mmCIF file of C-alpha atoms in Angstrom:
data_model
loop_
_atom_site.group_PDB
_atom_site.id
_atom_site.type_symbol
_atom_site.label_atom_id
_atom_site.label_comp_id
_atom_site.label_asym_id
_atom_site.label_seq_id
_atom_site.Cartn_x
_atom_site.Cartn_y
_atom_site.Cartn_z
ATOM 1 C CA MET A 1496 -36.289 -4.821 -25.599
ATOM 2 C CA ASP A 1497 -40.375 -4.728 -24.782
ATOM 3 C CA PRO A 1498 -40.644 -1.482 -22.233
ATOM 4 C CA LYS A 1499 -42.327 -3.606 -19.260
ATOM 5 C CA LEU A 1500 -39.227 -5.555 -19.336
ATOM 6 C CA ASP A 1501 -36.760 -2.503 -19.400
ATOM 7 C CA ASP A 1502 -34.633 -2.223 -16.412
ATOM 8 C CA ASP A 1503 -36.851 0.719 -14.828
ATOM 9 C CA ALA A 1504 -40.000 -1.328 -15.402
ATOM 10 C CA LEU A 1505 -37.982 -3.967 -13.456
ATOM 11 C CA MET A 1506 -37.021 -1.744 -10.508
ATOM 12 C CA ILE A 1507 -40.645 0.277 -10.296
ATOM 13 C CA ARG A 1508 -41.834 -3.922 -10.148
ATOM 14 C CA THR A 1509 -39.047 -4.380 -7.649
ATOM 15 C CA ALA A 1510 -39.704 -2.279 -5.463
ATOM 16 C CA ARG A 1511 -43.606 -3.401 -5.160
ATOM 17 C CA GLY A 1512 -41.552 -6.808 -3.775
ATOM 18 C CA GLU A 1513 -42.345 -8.639 -6.993
ATOM 19 C CA GLU A 1514 -39.234 -11.342 -6.727
ATOM 20 C CA ALA A 1515 -39.118 -12.640 -10.426
ATOM 21 C CA ALA A 1516 -38.731 -8.846 -11.711
ATOM 22 C CA PHE A 1517 -35.757 -8.509 -9.383
ATOM 23 C CA ARG A 1518 -34.471 -12.168 -10.434
ATOM 24 C CA LEU A 1519 -35.170 -10.827 -14.198
ATOM 25 C CA LEU A 1520 -32.711 -7.997 -13.211
ATOM 26 C CA VAL A 1521 -29.389 -9.809 -11.364
ATOM 27 C CA GLN A 1522 -30.011 -12.546 -14.420
ATOM 28 C CA ARG A 1523 -29.755 -9.710 -16.866
ATOM 29 C CA TRP A 1524 -26.783 -7.573 -15.126
ATOM 30 C CA GLU A 1525 -24.993 -10.297 -12.692
ATOM 31 C CA HIS A 1526 -21.839 -10.856 -15.410
ATOM 32 C CA ASP A 1527 -21.308 -7.206 -16.260
ATOM 33 C CA VAL A 1528 -21.122 -6.471 -12.330
ATOM 34 C CA LEU A 1529 -19.037 -9.577 -11.863
ATOM 35 C CA ALA A 1530 -16.850 -8.411 -14.664
ATOM 36 C CA PHE A 1531 -16.007 -4.948 -13.212
ATOM 37 C CA LEU A 1532 -15.590 -5.645 -9.532
ATOM 38 C CA SER A 1533 -13.113 -8.606 -11.041
ATOM 39 C CA ALA A 1534 -11.464 -6.472 -12.969
ATOM 40 C CA MET A 1535 -11.405 -3.400 -10.197
ATOM 41 C CA LEU A 1536 -10.608 -5.988 -7.132
ATOM 42 C CA GLY A 1537 -8.319 -8.739 -8.785
ATOM 43 C CA SER A 1538 -10.529 -11.432 -6.747
ATOM 44 C CA ALA A 1539 -13.217 -13.415 -7.677
ATOM 45 C CA GLU A 1540 -14.213 -14.461 -4.655
ATOM 46 C CA ASP A 1541 -13.968 -10.900 -3.626
ATOM 47 C CA ALA A 1542 -15.879 -9.954 -6.679
ATOM 48 C CA GLU A 1543 -18.514 -12.143 -6.158
ATOM 49 C CA ASP A 1544 -18.724 -10.939 -2.429
ATOM 50 C CA LEU A 1545 -19.182 -7.425 -3.870
ATOM 51 C CA ALA A 1546 -21.870 -8.416 -6.491
ATOM 52 C CA GLN A 1547 -24.119 -9.686 -3.921
ATOM 53 C CA GLU A 1548 -24.037 -7.124 -2.006
ATOM 54 C CA THR A 1549 -24.052 -4.608 -4.935
ATOM 55 C CA PHE A 1550 -27.521 -6.800 -5.929
ATOM 56 C CA VAL A 1551 -28.583 -6.624 -1.867
ATOM 57 C CA ARG A 1552 -27.920 -2.500 -2.030
ATOM 58 C CA ILE A 1553 -29.971 -2.231 -5.263
ATOM 59 C CA TYR A 1554 -33.260 -4.260 -4.144
ATOM 60 C CA ARG A 1555 -32.469 -2.385 -0.653
ATOM 61 C CA ASN A 1556 -33.014 1.099 -2.684
ATOM 62 C CA ALA A 1557 -35.238 0.279 -5.307
ATOM 63 C CA GLY A 1558 -38.042 2.140 -4.041
ATOM 64 C CA ASN A 1559 -35.544 5.384 -4.030
ATOM 65 C CA TYR A 1560 -34.649 4.555 -7.523
ATOM 66 C CA ARG A 1561 -35.820 7.195 -9.941
ATOM 67 C CA PRO A 1562 -36.374 5.696 -13.368
ATOM 68 C CA GLU A 1563 -34.766 8.077 -15.826
ATOM 69 C CA GLY A 1564 -33.027 5.108 -18.303
ATOM 70 C CA MET A 1565 -30.003 4.859 -16.127
ATOM 71 C CA PHE A 1566 -29.854 1.751 -14.044
ATOM 72 C CA ARG A 1567 -27.230 0.629 -15.324
ATOM 73 C CA SER A 1568 -25.115 3.427 -14.405
ATOM 74 C CA TRP A 1569 -26.817 3.275 -11.049
ATOM 75 C CA MET A 1570 -26.144 0.067 -10.690
ATOM 76 C CA LEU A 1571 -22.197 0.269 -11.478
ATOM 77 C CA ARG A 1572 -21.900 3.512 -9.442
ATOM 78 C CA ILE A 1573 -22.800 1.481 -6.223
ATOM 79 C CA ALA A 1574 -20.517 -1.332 -7.383
ATOM 80 C CA GLY A 1575 -17.658 1.179 -7.792
ATOM 81 C CA ASN A 1576 -18.271 2.617 -4.090
ATOM 82 C CA LEU A 1577 -18.362 -0.653 -2.636
ATOM 83 C CA ALA A 1578 -15.259 -1.772 -4.818
ATOM 84 C CA ARG A 1579 -13.589 1.606 -3.680
ATOM 85 C CA SER A 1580 -13.930 0.822 0.031
ATOM 86 C CA ARG A 1581 -12.808 -2.823 -0.513
ATOM 87 C CA LEU A 1582 -9.503 -1.255 -1.700
ATOM 88 C CA ARG A 1583 -9.182 1.208 0.862
ATOM 89 C CA ARG A 1584 -9.499 -1.597 3.437
ATOM 90 C CA ARG A 1585 -7.194 -3.773 1.595
ATOM 91 C CA ARG A 1586 -4.480 -1.326 1.692
ATOM 92 C CA ILE A 1587 -5.302 -0.424 5.515
ATOM 93 C CA ILE A 1588 -4.466 -4.069 6.613
ATOM 94 C CA GLY A 1589 -1.686 -4.455 3.742
ATOM 95 C CA TRP A 1590 -3.415 -6.773 1.394
ATOM 96 C CA ILE A 1591 -1.955 -7.922 -1.549
ATOM 97 C CA PRO A 1592 -4.748 -7.299 -4.909
ATOM 98 C CA PHE A 1593 -4.074 -9.477 -7.616
ATOM 99 C CA ASP A 1594 -4.158 -13.232 -7.709
ATOM 100 C CA PRO A 1595 -3.665 -14.573 -11.400
ATOM 101 C CA THR A 1596 -4.864 -18.006 -10.180
ATOM 102 C CA ASP A 1597 -8.360 -16.220 -10.122
ATOM 103 C CA HIS A 1598 -8.723 -15.589 -13.269
ATOM 104 C CA ASP A 1599 -9.734 -19.079 -15.909
ATOM 105 C CA VAL A 1600 -9.116 -18.273 -19.461
ATOM 106 C CA ALA A 1601 -11.644 -20.469 -21.083
ATOM 107 C CA ASP A 1602 -10.812 -21.968 -24.340
ATOM 108 C CA GLN A 1603 -12.475 -20.383 -26.772
ATOM 109 C CA GLY A 1604 -12.459 -22.154 -29.882
ATOM 110 C CA ALA A 1605 -8.560 -20.887 -30.259
ATOM 111 C CA GLY A 1606 -5.072 -23.208 -29.930
ATOM 112 C CA PRO A 1607 -3.965 -23.978 -26.485
ATOM 113 C CA GLU A 1608 -0.951 -21.576 -27.631
ATOM 114 C CA ALA A 1609 -3.077 -19.015 -27.997
ATOM 115 C CA VAL A 1610 -5.130 -19.667 -24.725
ATOM 116 C CA LEU A 1611 -2.205 -20.064 -22.605
ATOM 117 C CA GLN A 1612 -0.956 -16.610 -24.369
ATOM 118 C CA ALA A 1613 -4.073 -14.764 -23.666
ATOM 119 C CA GLY A 1614 -4.258 -15.931 -20.346
ATOM 120 C CA GLN A 1615 -0.591 -14.839 -19.635
ATOM 121 C CA THR A 1616 -1.545 -11.452 -21.197
ATOM 122 C CA SER A 1617 -4.961 -11.211 -19.480
ATOM 123 C CA ASP A 1618 -2.960 -12.011 -15.540
ATOM 124 C CA LEU A 1619 -0.357 -9.536 -16.848
ATOM 125 C CA ILE A 1620 -2.716 -6.652 -17.600
ATOM 126 C CA ARG A 1621 -4.616 -7.437 -14.497
ATOM 127 C CA GLY A 1622 -1.864 -7.347 -12.410
ATOM 128 C CA ALA A 1623 -1.011 -4.066 -13.983
ATOM 129 C CA LEU A 1624 -4.183 -2.404 -13.583
ATOM 130 C CA ALA A 1625 -4.345 -3.963 -9.901
ATOM 131 C CA ARG A 1626 -1.470 -1.162 -9.273
ATOM 132 C CA LEU A 1627 -3.155 2.105 -10.537
ATOM 133 C CA PRO A 1628 -4.554 4.489 -8.409
ATOM 134 C CA ASP A 1629 -8.435 3.754 -7.825
ATOM 135 C CA ARG A 1630 -10.176 5.993 -9.738
ATOM 136 C CA GLN A 1631 -8.190 5.855 -13.041
ATOM 137 C CA ARG A 1632 -8.550 1.997 -12.851
ATOM 138 C CA GLU A 1633 -12.494 2.555 -12.640
ATOM 139 C CA ALA A 1634 -12.485 5.026 -15.622
ATOM 140 C CA LEU A 1635 -10.476 2.398 -17.622
ATOM 141 C CA VAL A 1636 -12.252 -0.502 -17.036
ATOM 142 C CA LEU A 1637 -16.016 0.854 -17.246
ATOM 143 C CA HIS A 1638 -14.238 1.660 -20.634
ATOM 144 C CA ARG A 1639 -12.469 -1.384 -21.927
ATOM 145 C CA PHE A 1640 -14.220 -3.487 -19.905
ATOM 146 C CA GLN A 1641 -17.568 -2.218 -19.737
ATOM 147 C CA GLY A 1642 -17.919 -0.545 -22.838
ATOM 148 C CA MET A 1643 -19.278 2.634 -21.789
ATOM 149 C CA LYS A 1644 -18.592 5.985 -23.024
ATOM 150 C CA TYR A 1645 -16.945 8.880 -21.287
ATOM 151 C CA LYS A 1646 -20.580 10.550 -20.957
ATOM 152 C CA ASP A 1647 -22.044 6.902 -19.172
ATOM 153 C CA ILE A 1648 -18.661 7.428 -16.857
ATOM 154 C CA ALA A 1649 -18.815 10.961 -16.319
ATOM 155 C CA THR A 1650 -22.304 10.010 -14.784
ATOM 156 C CA THR A 1651 -20.946 6.368 -13.244
ATOM 157 C CA MET A 1652 -18.395 8.444 -10.960
ATOM 158 C CA GLY A 1653 -19.906 11.649 -10.629
ATOM 159 C CA THR A 1654 -16.936 13.769 -12.592
ATOM 160 C CA THR A 1655 -16.594 15.634 -15.711
ATOM 161 C CA LEU A 1656 -16.002 14.999 -19.390
ATOM 162 C CA PRO A 1657 -12.873 16.320 -19.505
ATOM 163 C CA GLY A 1658 -12.002 14.114 -15.797
ATOM 164 C CA VAL A 1659 -12.710 11.053 -17.634
ATOM 165 C CA GLU A 1660 -10.590 11.614 -20.438
ATOM 166 C CA SER A 1661 -7.790 12.613 -18.036
ATOM 167 C CA LEU A 1662 -8.178 9.673 -15.464
ATOM 168 C CA ILE A 1663 -8.189 7.273 -18.868
ATOM 169 C CA GLN A 1664 -5.795 8.807 -20.505
ATOM 170 C CA ARG A 1665 -3.127 8.717 -17.268
ATOM 171 C CA ALA A 1666 -4.149 5.481 -16.968
ATOM 172 C CA LEU A 1667 -3.413 3.882 -20.086
ATOM 173 C CA ALA A 1668 -0.181 6.047 -19.972
ATOM 174 C CA ALA A 1669 0.457 4.323 -16.728
ATOM 175 C CA LEU A 1670 -0.011 0.898 -17.977
ATOM 176 C CA ARG A 1671 2.018 1.157 -20.776
ATOM 177 C CA ASP A 1672 5.350 2.240 -18.801
ATOM 178 C CA GLU A 1673 4.286 -0.154 -16.028
ATOM 179 C CA LEU A 1674 4.299 -3.093 -19.074
ATOM 180 C CA SER A 1675 7.397 -1.889 -20.316
ATOM 181 C CA ARG A 1676 9.230 -1.776 -17.356
ATOM 182 C CA GLY A 1677 9.448 -5.593 -17.549
ATOM 183 C CA ASP A 1678 9.927 -6.075 -21.079
ATOM 184 C CA ARG A 1679 6.117 -7.390 -21.054
ATOM 185 C CA MET A 1680 4.471 -5.343 -24.371
ATOM 186 C CA PRO A 1681 3.798 -8.168 -27.246
ATOM 187 C CA MET B 250 1.543 22.155 -33.840
ATOM 188 C CA LYS B 251 1.097 21.637 -30.435
ATOM 189 C CA HIS B 252 1.740 17.334 -28.975
ATOM 190 C CA VAL B 253 -1.522 15.230 -29.310
ATOM 191 C CA THR B 254 -0.422 12.887 -26.684
ATOM 192 C CA GLY B 255 -3.639 14.052 -24.213
ATOM 193 C CA HIS B 256 -6.039 12.899 -26.702
ATOM 194 C CA LEU B 257 -4.524 9.624 -27.898
ATOM 195 C CA ALA B 258 -6.237 7.533 -25.633
ATOM 196 C CA ALA B 259 -10.025 9.220 -26.527
ATOM 197 C CA TYR B 260 -8.593 8.661 -30.100
ATOM 198 C CA LEU B 261 -8.138 5.134 -29.716
ATOM 199 C CA GLY B 262 -11.774 5.094 -27.458
ATOM 200 C CA GLY B 263 -13.196 6.580 -30.447
ATOM 201 C CA GLU B 264 -14.420 9.495 -28.035
ATOM 202 C CA LEU B 265 -13.227 12.390 -30.056
ATOM 203 C CA ASP B 266 -15.551 14.831 -31.779
ATOM 204 C CA GLN B 267 -14.697 14.846 -35.339
ATOM 205 C CA PRO B 268 -12.622 18.306 -35.514
ATOM 206 C CA THR B 269 -10.464 17.246 -32.651
ATOM 207 C CA ARG B 270 -10.132 13.513 -34.344
ATOM 208 C CA ALA B 271 -9.162 15.571 -37.771
ATOM 209 C CA LEU B 272 -6.923 17.737 -36.072
ATOM 210 C CA VAL B 273 -4.927 14.747 -34.429
ATOM 211 C CA ASP B 274 -4.930 12.878 -37.516
ATOM 212 C CA THR B 275 -3.326 16.117 -39.508
ATOM 213 C CA HIS B 276 -0.837 16.303 -36.557
ATOM 214 C CA LEU B 277 0.017 12.327 -36.153
ATOM 215 C CA ALA B 278 0.822 12.182 -39.891
ATOM 216 C CA GLU B 279 3.496 14.951 -38.892
ATOM 217 C CA CYS B 280 4.928 14.105 -35.950
ATOM 218 C CA ALA B 281 6.947 10.895 -35.561
ATOM 219 C CA ALA B 282 6.966 11.093 -31.568
ATOM 220 C CA CYS B 283 3.016 11.455 -31.118
ATOM 221 C CA ARG B 284 2.752 8.386 -33.524
ATOM 222 C CA ALA B 285 4.883 6.404 -31.397
ATOM 223 C CA GLU B 286 3.045 7.094 -28.594
ATOM 224 C CA LEU B 287 -0.109 5.829 -30.010
ATOM 225 C CA ALA B 288 1.780 2.486 -31.563
ATOM 226 C CA SER B 289 2.588 1.808 -28.302
ATOM 227 C CA PHE B 290 -0.843 2.626 -26.528
ATOM 228 C CA ASP B 291 -2.687 0.646 -28.965
ATOM 229 C CA GLN B 292 -0.377 -2.401 -28.069
ATOM 230 C CA VAL B 293 -1.739 -1.664 -24.279
ATOM 231 C CA TRP B 294 -5.263 -1.335 -25.562
ATOM 232 C CA ALA B 295 -5.314 -4.576 -27.808
ATOM 233 C CA MET B 296 -3.977 -6.229 -24.029
ATOM 234 C CA LEU B 297 -6.822 -4.536 -22.490
ATOM 235 C CA ASP B 298 -9.247 -6.370 -25.625
ATOM 236 C CA VAL B 299 -8.060 -9.764 -24.524
ATOM 237 C CA ALA B 300 -8.270 -9.233 -20.513
ATOM 238 C CA ALA B 301 -11.727 -8.093 -20.824
ATOM 239 C CA ALA B 302 -12.484 -11.055 -23.444
ATOM 240 C CA ALA B 303 -11.653 -13.546 -20.575
ATOM 241 C CA PRO B 304 -15.264 -15.235 -19.411
ATOM 242 C CA VAL B 305 -16.056 -14.218 -15.988
ATOM 243 C CA SER B 306 -19.244 -16.463 -14.476
ATOM 244 C CA ALA B 307 -21.265 -15.919 -11.826
ATOM 245 C CA GLY B 308 -21.475 -18.977 -8.814
ATOM 246 C CA PRO B 309 -24.603 -20.828 -8.257
ATOM 247 C CA GLY B 310 -24.665 -19.154 -4.910
ATOM 248 C CA LEU B 311 -25.054 -15.634 -5.910
ATOM 249 C CA TRP B 312 -28.349 -15.602 -6.806
ATOM 250 C CA SER B 313 -29.094 -17.844 -3.841
ATOM 251 C CA GLY B 314 -27.239 -15.403 -1.210
ATOM 252 C CA VAL B 315 -28.707 -12.107 -2.815
ATOM 253 C CA ARG B 316 -32.295 -13.969 -2.356
ATOM 254 C CA SER B 317 -31.938 -14.783 0.791
ATOM 255 C CA ARG B 318 -30.901 -11.422 2.079
ATOM 256 C CA THR B 319 -33.906 -9.781 0.091
ATOM 257 C CA VAL B 320 -36.600 -10.962 -1.768
ATOM 258 C CA ALA B 321 -36.324 -14.264 1.312
ATOM 259 C CA VAL B 322 -37.260 -11.529 4.140
ATOM 260 C CA ASP B 323 -41.145 -10.842 4.254
ATOM 261 C CA PRO B 324 -41.256 -7.732 6.260
ATOM 262 C CA ALA B 325 -44.972 -8.271 6.389
ATOM 263 C CA ARG B 326 -44.052 -11.275 8.753
ATOM 264 C CA VAL B 327 -41.744 -9.720 11.339
ATOM 265 C CA PRO B 328 -43.492 -8.299 14.275
ATOM 266 C CA TRP B 329 -44.858 -5.270 14.394
ATOM 267 C CA PHE B 330 -42.829 -4.396 17.567
ATOM 268 C CA PHE B 331 -39.354 -5.044 16.325
ATOM 269 C CA GLY B 332 -40.540 -2.449 13.737
ATOM 270 C CA ARG B 333 -39.286 -1.852 9.711
ATOM 271 C CA GLY B 334 -35.898 0.076 10.679
ATOM 272 C CA PRO B 335 -32.819 -1.328 11.878
ATOM 273 C CA TRP B 336 -32.647 1.224 14.546
ATOM 274 C CA THR B 337 -36.155 0.664 15.894
ATOM 275 C CA ARG B 338 -35.693 -3.190 15.997
ATOM 276 C CA ARG B 339 -32.061 -2.547 17.663
ATOM 277 C CA GLY B 340 -33.861 -0.532 20.040
ATOM 278 C CA TRP B 341 -36.865 -2.842 20.848
ATOM 279 C CA ALA B 342 -34.138 -6.034 21.068
ATOM 280 C CA ALA B 343 -32.075 -3.896 23.562
ATOM 281 C CA VAL B 344 -35.078 -3.451 25.763
ATOM 282 C CA ALA B 345 -36.382 -7.179 25.025
ATOM 283 C CA VAL B 346 -32.872 -7.977 26.631
ATOM 284 C CA ALA B 347 -33.387 -5.787 29.014
ATOM 285 C CA ALA B 348 -35.976 -7.065 30.207
ATOM 286 C CA GLY B 349 -34.910 -10.661 30.304
ATOM 287 C CA VAL B 350 -32.255 -9.773 32.334
ATOM 288 C CA PHE B 351 -34.487 -8.004 35.289
ATOM 289 C CA VAL B 352 -37.104 -11.069 35.004
ATOM 290 C CA ALA B 353 -34.120 -13.492 35.367
ATOM 291 C CA LEU B 354 -32.634 -11.076 38.324
ATOM 292 C CA VAL B 355 -35.886 -10.164 39.809
ATOM 293 C CA LEU B 356 -38.080 -12.998 39.452
ATOM 294 C CA PRO B 357 -36.436 -16.387 40.280
ATOM 295 C CA GLY B 358 -37.628 -18.831 38.468
ATOM 296 C CA GLY B 359 -38.960 -16.839 35.430
ATOM 297 C CA THR B 360 -37.581 -17.181 32.256
ATOM 298 C CA GLY B 361 -36.005 -14.814 29.722
ATOM 299 C CA PRO B 362 -37.546 -13.588 26.468
ATOM 300 C CA ASP B 363 -37.616 -16.305 23.697
ATOM 301 C CA GLY B 364 -36.469 -14.430 21.149
ATOM 302 C CA THR B 365 -34.690 -10.753 20.436
ATOM 303 C CA GLY B 366 -34.394 -10.234 16.954
ATOM 304 C CA PRO B 367 -36.585 -9.538 14.307
ATOM 305 C CA THR B 368 -38.215 -13.213 12.977
ATOM 306 C CA VAL B 369 -37.370 -13.446 9.507
ATOM 307 C CA LEU B 370 -38.552 -16.237 7.126
ATOM 308 C CA ALA B 371 -38.438 -17.340 4.384
ATOM 309 C CA SER B 372 -41.391 -17.155 1.849
ATOM 310 C CA SER B 373 -41.113 -20.795 0.202
ATOM 311 C CA ASP B 374 -44.418 -21.067 -1.278
ATOM 312 C CA SER B 375 -43.715 -19.193 -4.782
ATOM 313 C CA ALA B 376 -39.927 -19.596 -4.171
ATOM 314 C CA GLY B 377 -39.918 -23.568 -4.907
ATOM 315 C CA TRP B 378 -42.193 -23.129 -8.381
ATOM 316 C CA LEU B 379 -40.638 -20.334 -9.699
ATOM 317 C CA SER B 380 -36.455 -21.611 -9.466
ATOM 318 C CA SER B 381 -38.319 -24.795 -10.417
ATOM 319 C CA THR B 382 -39.462 -23.223 -13.678
ATOM 320 C CA TRP B 383 -37.108 -20.733 -15.035
ATOM 321 C CA LEU B 384 -35.575 -18.615 -12.469
ATOM 322 C CA ASP B 385 -31.995 -21.020 -12.334
ATOM 323 C CA ASP B 386 -32.534 -21.829 -16.005
ATOM 324 C CA THR B 387 -29.504 -20.342 -17.237
ATOM 325 C CA SER B 388 -29.154 -22.143 -20.474
ATOM 326 C CA ASN B 389 -31.405 -19.853 -22.379
ATOM 327 C CA PRO B 390 -31.266 -16.216 -21.689
ATOM 328 C CA GLY B 391 -34.490 -15.324 -22.710
ATOM 329 C CA LEU B 392 -36.602 -17.869 -21.175
ATOM 330 C CA ALA B 393 -37.454 -15.655 -17.983
ATOM 331 C CA GLU B 394 -38.067 -12.899 -20.183
ATOM 332 C CA GLN B 395 -40.354 -14.333 -22.368
ATOM 333 C CA TRP B 396 -42.232 -16.269 -19.511
ATOM 334 C CA MET B 397 -42.923 -13.174 -17.806
ATOM 335 C CA LEU B 398 -44.102 -10.924 -20.835
ATOM 336 C CA ALA B 399 -46.620 -14.248 -21.275
ATOM 337 C CA GLY B 400 -47.911 -13.739 -18.040
ATOM 338 C CA LEU B 401 -48.341 -9.907 -18.068
ATOM 339 C CA ASP B 402 -51.551 -8.872 -17.739
ATOM 340 C CA SER B 403 -52.518 -5.947 -20.408
ATOM 341 C CA ASP B 404 -52.180 -2.919 -17.529
ATOM 342 C CA GLY B 405 -48.370 -4.532 -17.133
ATOM 343 C CA SER B 406 -49.141 -6.418 -13.950
ATOM 344 C CA ALA B 407 -47.425 -9.518 -12.776
ATOM 345 C CA PRO B 408 -48.948 -12.750 -13.432
#
């Protein structure tokens, strides 16, 4: 990528008030932020709401951003903080966190049976994810849905490498146990 | 050798360093219990891949919602007496409300203040042009970058 258009350069220009630079950043990252929030929250509506809030906060804090090549971690840290806050609020009011109808599994060239099965698997796993402790879910989602390495997850979540390894290990074991209970493993 | 169940997620994710990975491989070759554990984790791993592949698309309202709360708010057009910080604005808004109440109560026939909050105006000049060119065109993800690069001066400033 041209360095004039990398994330740090766009953030510097966003801080100067250049709309086009900010728009390009949003365009570049909106899918990642939505996918992360959707997996964290289990609700497309909430994901879009918090994605909007994430980008608003990015804009408002553009002047404080340090261009050290860590934009994605910084952005997902903001999104993660917002998601955990929303999840805490849900628990207080007893909100049920997962709505399988929110997740649209489109035909990606596979036959209808495969699409149906993929949709059911996706719903199952997202339902099980919704029952994980927040930190475990966040680490696992960053790793498997965002493709982040443990080192970057540690930076994003403000923890250590062994901490990330432990979170993901426990998350995977909990998911396996949850899915095994209902005999829903393939 | 000690079981390696604590390393299996990192093993599957390719996060172990080479010496640790070699130790885990050696142990797995000898330990049926850890192999069974790995197989069960592997199934969850595959299910996570399916879930991660489910498309998530941004609705058309995302950018317009973000824009209306960020770049469309032109701080230069906020009256100076409301300041730029939220507390300054709230403070002056409270003063304006109090003054309005005072005028209404003490001066019969007087009118209250006609604005108690910051004037937030959308900048409409560049917005319409930008959105009609590439800002809302999601069919070609590289178009925006090409447009910006073409418009950049040699010093990297915006077009």
